[in-house]
Coordinates of N, CA and C in Angstrom, one line a residue:
M7 N 29.9 -4.7 1.5 CA 28.5 -4.6 1.6 C 27.8 -5.8 0.9
S8 N 26.8 -6.3 1.5 CA 26.1 -7.4 0.9 C 25.3 -6.9 -0.2
E9 N 24.8 -7.7 -1.1 CA 24.1 -7.3 -2.3 C 22.8 -6.6 -2.0
N10 N 22.1 -7.1 -0.9 CA 20.8 -6.5 -0.6 C 20.9 -6.0 0.9
M11 N 20.4 -4.7 1.0 CA 20.5 -4.1 2.3 C 19.1 -3.4 2.6
L12 N 19.0 -3.1 3.9 CA 17.8 -2.3 4.3 C 18.2 -0.9 4.7
L13 N 17.4 0.0 4.2 CA 17.8 1.4 4.4 C 16.6 2.3 4.7
N14 N 16.7 3.2 5.7 CA 15.6 4.0 6.1 C 15.4 5.2 5.1
A15 N 14.2 5.3 4.6 CA 14.0 6.3 3.5 C 14.3 7.8 4.0
D16 N 13.8 8.1 5.1 CA 14.1 9.5 5.6 C 15.5 9.8 5.8
E17 N 16.3 8.8 6.3 CA 17.7 9.0 6.5 C 18.5 9.2 5.2
L18 N 18.0 8.6 4.2 CA 18.7 8.7 2.9 C 18.6 10.1 2.3
M19 N 17.5 10.8 2.6 CA 17.3 12.0 1.9 C 18.3 13.1 2.3
W20 N 18.9 13.1 3.4 CA 19.8 14.2 3.8 C 21.0 14.2 2.8
F21 N 21.3 13.1 2.2 CA 22.5 13.1 1.3 C 22.3 13.8 0.0
F22 N 21.0 14.1 -0.4 CA 20.7 14.7 -1.6 C 20.3 16.1 -1.4
E23 N 20.2 16.9 -2.5 CA 19.8 18.3 -2.4 C 18.4 18.3 -1.8
K24 N 18.1 19.4 -1.0 CA 16.9 19.4 -0.3 C 15.7 19.8 -1.2
E25 N 15.9 20.5 -2.3 CA 14.8 20.9 -3.2 C 14.8 19.9 -4.3
P26 N 13.6 19.3 -4.5 CA 13.5 18.3 -5.6 C 13.2 19.0 -6.9
V27 N 13.4 18.4 -8.0 CA 13.1 18.8 -9.4 C 12.1 17.9 -9.9
I28 N 11.0 18.4 -10.5 CA 10.0 17.6 -11.1 C 10.4 17.3 -12.5
S29 N 10.3 16.0 -12.9 CA 10.7 15.6 -14.2 C 9.8 16.3 -15.3
E30 N 10.4 16.3 -16.5 CA 9.7 17.0 -17.6 C 8.3 16.4 -17.9
D31 N 8.1 15.1 -17.7 CA 6.8 14.5 -18.0 C 6.0 14.5 -16.7
E32 N 6.5 15.1 -15.6 CA 5.8 15.2 -14.3 C 5.5 13.8 -13.7
S33 N 6.3 12.8 -14.1 CA 6.0 11.5 -13.5 C 6.8 11.2 -12.3
C34 N 7.8 12.0 -11.9 CA 8.5 11.7 -10.7 C 9.2 13.0 -10.2
V35 N 9.6 12.9 -8.9 CA 10.4 13.9 -8.3 C 11.8 13.5 -8.2
I36 N 12.7 14.4 -8.6 CA 14.1 14.0 -8.7 C 15.0 14.8 -7.8
F37 N 15.9 14.1 -7.0 CA 16.9 14.8 -6.2 C 18.2 14.5 -6.9
K38 N 19.1 15.5 -7.0 CA 20.4 15.2 -7.6 C 21.5 15.7 -6.7
L39 N 22.7 15.1 -6.9 CA 23.9 15.5 -6.2 C 25.1 15.2 -7.1
N40 N 25.9 16.2 -7.3 CA 27.2 16.0 -8.1 C 28.3 16.5 -7.2
D41 N 29.1 15.6 -6.8 CA 30.2 15.9 -5.8 C 31.6 16.1 -6.6
G42 N 31.5 16.3 -7.9 CA 32.7 16.5 -8.7 C 33.3 15.3 -9.3
I43 N 33.0 14.2 -8.7 CA 33.5 12.9 -9.2 C 32.3 12.0 -9.6
N44 N 31.3 12.0 -8.8 CA 30.1 11.1 -9.1 C 28.9 12.0 -9.3
N45 N 28.0 11.5 -10.1 CA 26.7 12.2 -10.3 C 25.6 11.2 -9.8
F46 N 24.9 11.7 -8.8 CA 23.9 10.8 -8.1 C 22.5 11.4 -8.5
E47 N 21.6 10.5 -8.7 CA 20.2 10.9 -9.0 C 19.3 9.9 -8.3
I48 N 18.3 10.5 -7.6 CA 17.3 9.6 -7.0 C 15.9 10.2 -7.4
A49 N 15.1 9.3 -8.0 CA 13.8 9.7 -8.5 C 12.7 8.9 -7.8
F50 N 11.7 9.7 -7.3 CA 10.5 9.1 -6.7 C 9.4 9.1 -7.7
G51 N 8.9 8.0 -8.1 CA 7.9 7.9 -9.1 C 6.5 8.0 -8.5
Y52 N 5.6 8.7 -9.2 CA 4.2 8.9 -8.7 C 3.4 7.6 -8.9
A53 N 3.5 7.1 -10.1 CA 2.6 6.0 -10.5 C 3.1 4.6 -10.2
L54 N 4.3 4.5 -9.8 CA 4.9 3.2 -9.6 C 5.2 3.0 -8.1
P55 N 5.0 1.8 -7.6 CA 5.2 1.5 -6.2 C 6.7 1.3 -5.8
Y56 N 7.6 2.0 -6.4 CA 9.0 1.9 -6.1 C 9.7 3.2 -6.4
V57 N 10.9 3.3 -5.8 CA 11.8 4.4 -6.0 C 13.0 3.9 -6.6
S58 N 13.7 4.6 -7.5 CA 14.9 4.2 -8.1 C 16.0 5.2 -7.8
I59 N 17.2 4.7 -7.5 CA 18.4 5.5 -7.3 C 19.3 5.1 -8.4
K60 N 19.8 6.1 -9.2 CA 20.8 5.8 -10.2 C 22.1 6.5 -9.9
V61 N 23.2 5.8 -9.9 CA 24.5 6.4 -9.6 C 25.4 6.3 -10.9
F62 N 25.8 7.4 -11.4 CA 26.7 7.4 -12.6 C 28.1 7.9 -12.2
S63 N 29.1 7.1 -12.6 CA 30.4 7.5 -12.3 C 31.4 7.0 -13.3
S64 N 32.4 7.8 -13.6 CA 33.4 7.3 -14.5 C 34.4 6.4 -13.8
I65 N 34.3 6.5 -12.5 CA 35.2 5.6 -11.6 C 34.2 4.8 -10.8
G66 N 33.7 3.7 -11.3 CA 32.6 3.0 -10.7 C 32.9 2.4 -9.3
M67 N 34.2 1.9 -9.1 CA 34.5 1.3 -7.8 C 34.5 2.3 -6.7
I68 N 35.1 3.5 -7.0 CA 35.1 4.6 -6.0 C 33.7 5.0 -5.7
C69 N 32.9 5.1 -6.7 CA 31.5 5.5 -6.5 C 30.8 4.5 -5.6
S70 N 31.0 3.2 -5.9 CA 30.3 2.1 -5.1 C 30.8 2.2 -3.7
Y71 N 32.1 2.3 -3.5 CA 32.6 2.4 -2.1 C 32.0 3.5 -1.3
Y72 N 31.9 4.7 -2.0 CA 31.4 5.9 -1.3 C 30.0 5.7 -0.8
L73 N 29.1 5.1 -1.7 CA 27.7 4.9 -1.3 C 27.6 3.7 -0.3
E74 N 28.5 2.7 -0.4 CA 28.4 1.6 0.5 C 28.6 2.1 1.9
Q75 N 29.6 3.0 2.1 CA 29.9 3.5 3.4 C 28.7 4.3 4.0
I76 N 28.0 5.0 3.2 CA 26.8 5.8 3.6 C 25.7 4.8 4.0
I77 N 25.5 3.8 3.1 CA 24.4 2.8 3.4 C 24.7 2.1 4.7
E78 N 26.0 1.7 4.9 CA 26.3 0.9 6.1 C 26.1 1.7 7.3
M79 N 26.3 3.0 7.3 CA 26.1 3.9 8.4 C 24.6 4.0 8.7
K80 N 23.7 3.8 7.8 CA 22.3 4.1 7.9 C 21.5 2.8 8.3
I81 N 22.1 1.7 8.3 CA 21.4 0.5 8.6 C 20.9 0.5 10.1
K82 N 19.7 0.1 10.3 CA 19.1 0.0 11.6 C 18.2 -1.2 11.7
N83 N 17.9 -1.6 12.9 CA 17.0 -2.7 13.2 C 15.7 -2.1 13.6
D84 N 14.7 -2.1 12.8 CA 13.5 -1.4 13.1 C 12.4 -2.2 12.3
E85 N 11.2 -1.6 12.3 CA 10.1 -2.3 11.6 C 10.4 -2.3 10.1
I86 N 10.2 -3.5 9.5 CA 10.5 -3.7 8.1 C 9.7 -2.7 7.2
S87 N 8.5 -2.4 7.6 CA 7.7 -1.5 6.8 C 8.2 -0.1 6.6
E88 N 9.2 0.3 7.4 CA 9.7 1.6 7.3 C 11.0 1.6 6.5
Y89 N 11.4 0.5 5.9 CA 12.7 0.4 5.2 C 12.6 0.3 3.7
L90 N 13.6 0.7 3.1 CA 13.8 0.5 1.6 C 14.6 -0.8 1.4
Y91 N 14.2 -1.4 0.3 CA 15.0 -2.6 -0.2 C 16.0 -2.1 -1.2
V92 N 17.3 -2.4 -0.9 CA 18.3 -1.8 -1.8 C 19.1 -2.9 -2.5
E93 N 19.3 -2.8 -3.8 CA 20.0 -3.8 -4.6 C 21.1 -3.1 -5.3
L94 N 22.3 -3.6 -5.2 CA 23.5 -3.0 -5.9 C 23.8 -3.7 -7.1
K95 N 23.9 -3.0 -8.2 CA 24.3 -3.6 -9.5 C 25.5 -2.8 -10.0
Q96 N 26.4 -3.5 -10.7 CA 27.5 -2.8 -11.3 C 27.8 -3.4 -12.6
N97 N 28.0 -2.5 -13.6 CA 28.3 -2.9 -15.0 C 29.4 -2.0 -15.5
N98 N 30.6 -2.7 -15.6 CA 31.8 -2.0 -16.1 C 32.1 -0.8 -15.2
D99 N 32.1 0.4 -15.7 CA 32.5 1.6 -14.9 C 31.3 2.3 -14.3
V100 N 30.1 1.8 -14.5 CA 28.9 2.4 -14.0 C 28.2 1.6 -12.9
S101 N 28.0 2.3 -11.8 CA 27.3 1.7 -10.6 C 25.9 2.1 -10.6
S102 N 25.0 1.2 -10.3 CA 23.6 1.6 -10.2 C 23.0 0.9 -8.9
F103 N 22.3 1.7 -8.2 CA 21.6 1.2 -7.0 C 20.1 1.3 -7.3
S104 N 19.4 0.2 -7.0 CA 17.9 0.2 -7.2 C 17.3 -0.1 -5.8
I105 N 16.2 0.7 -5.5 CA 15.6 0.4 -4.2 C 14.1 0.3 -4.4
R106 N 13.4 -0.5 -3.6 CA 12.0 -0.6 -3.6 C 11.4 -0.2 -2.2
I107 N 10.3 0.5 -2.3 CA 9.7 1.0 -1.0 C 8.3 0.5 -0.9
K108 N 7.8 0.5 0.3 CA 6.4 0.2 0.6 C 5.5 1.3 0.1
P109 N 4.3 1.0 -0.4 CA 3.4 2.1 -1.0 C 3.1 3.2 -0.1
H110 N 3.0 3.0 1.2 CA 2.6 4.1 2.2 C 3.8 5.1 2.3
I111 N 5.0 4.6 2.1 CA 6.2 5.5 2.2 C 6.2 6.3 0.9
Q112 N 5.8 5.8 -0.2 CA 5.8 6.5 -1.5 C 4.8 7.7 -1.3
I113 N 3.6 7.4 -0.7 CA 2.6 8.5 -0.5 C 3.2 9.6 0.3
N114 N 3.9 9.3 1.3 CA 4.6 10.4 2.1 C 5.6 11.2 1.3
L115 N 6.4 10.5 0.5 CA 7.4 11.1 -0.3 C 6.8 12.0 -1.4
Q116 N 5.6 11.7 -1.9 CA 5.0 12.5 -2.9 C 4.7 13.9 -2.4
S117 N 4.5 14.1 -1.1 CA 4.2 15.4 -0.5 C 5.4 16.3 -0.6
L118 N 6.5 15.8 -0.9 CA 7.7 16.7 -1.0 C 7.6 17.7 -2.1
C119 N 6.8 17.4 -3.1 CA 6.7 18.4 -4.2 C 5.5 19.3 -4.1
S120 N 4.8 19.2 -3.0 CA 3.6 20.0 -2.9 C 3.9 21.3 -2.2

């Protein structure tokens, strides 16, 4: 996988739990998934014009490979405004994915908690 990818926001959501959890400070909506090996967390911030995905794993390379396959399956050629900007970072055994979205997509995502 290249370091920067484009990913459709709606298509990413199926991978996480359908019901979001609102953070304690009510600043973001959080979707979580734990598959027994990896612990995934995606948080949609209210006040910030971006979304962040954090991936925690004791086996970083396996975790990275797992998400890379999902991301590669989701790549499409469509209008750039409907896509997320994805950046992969890896530090020792922990993998982290950061994504940025267009503000109008964030507004749509905020309705998930209403």
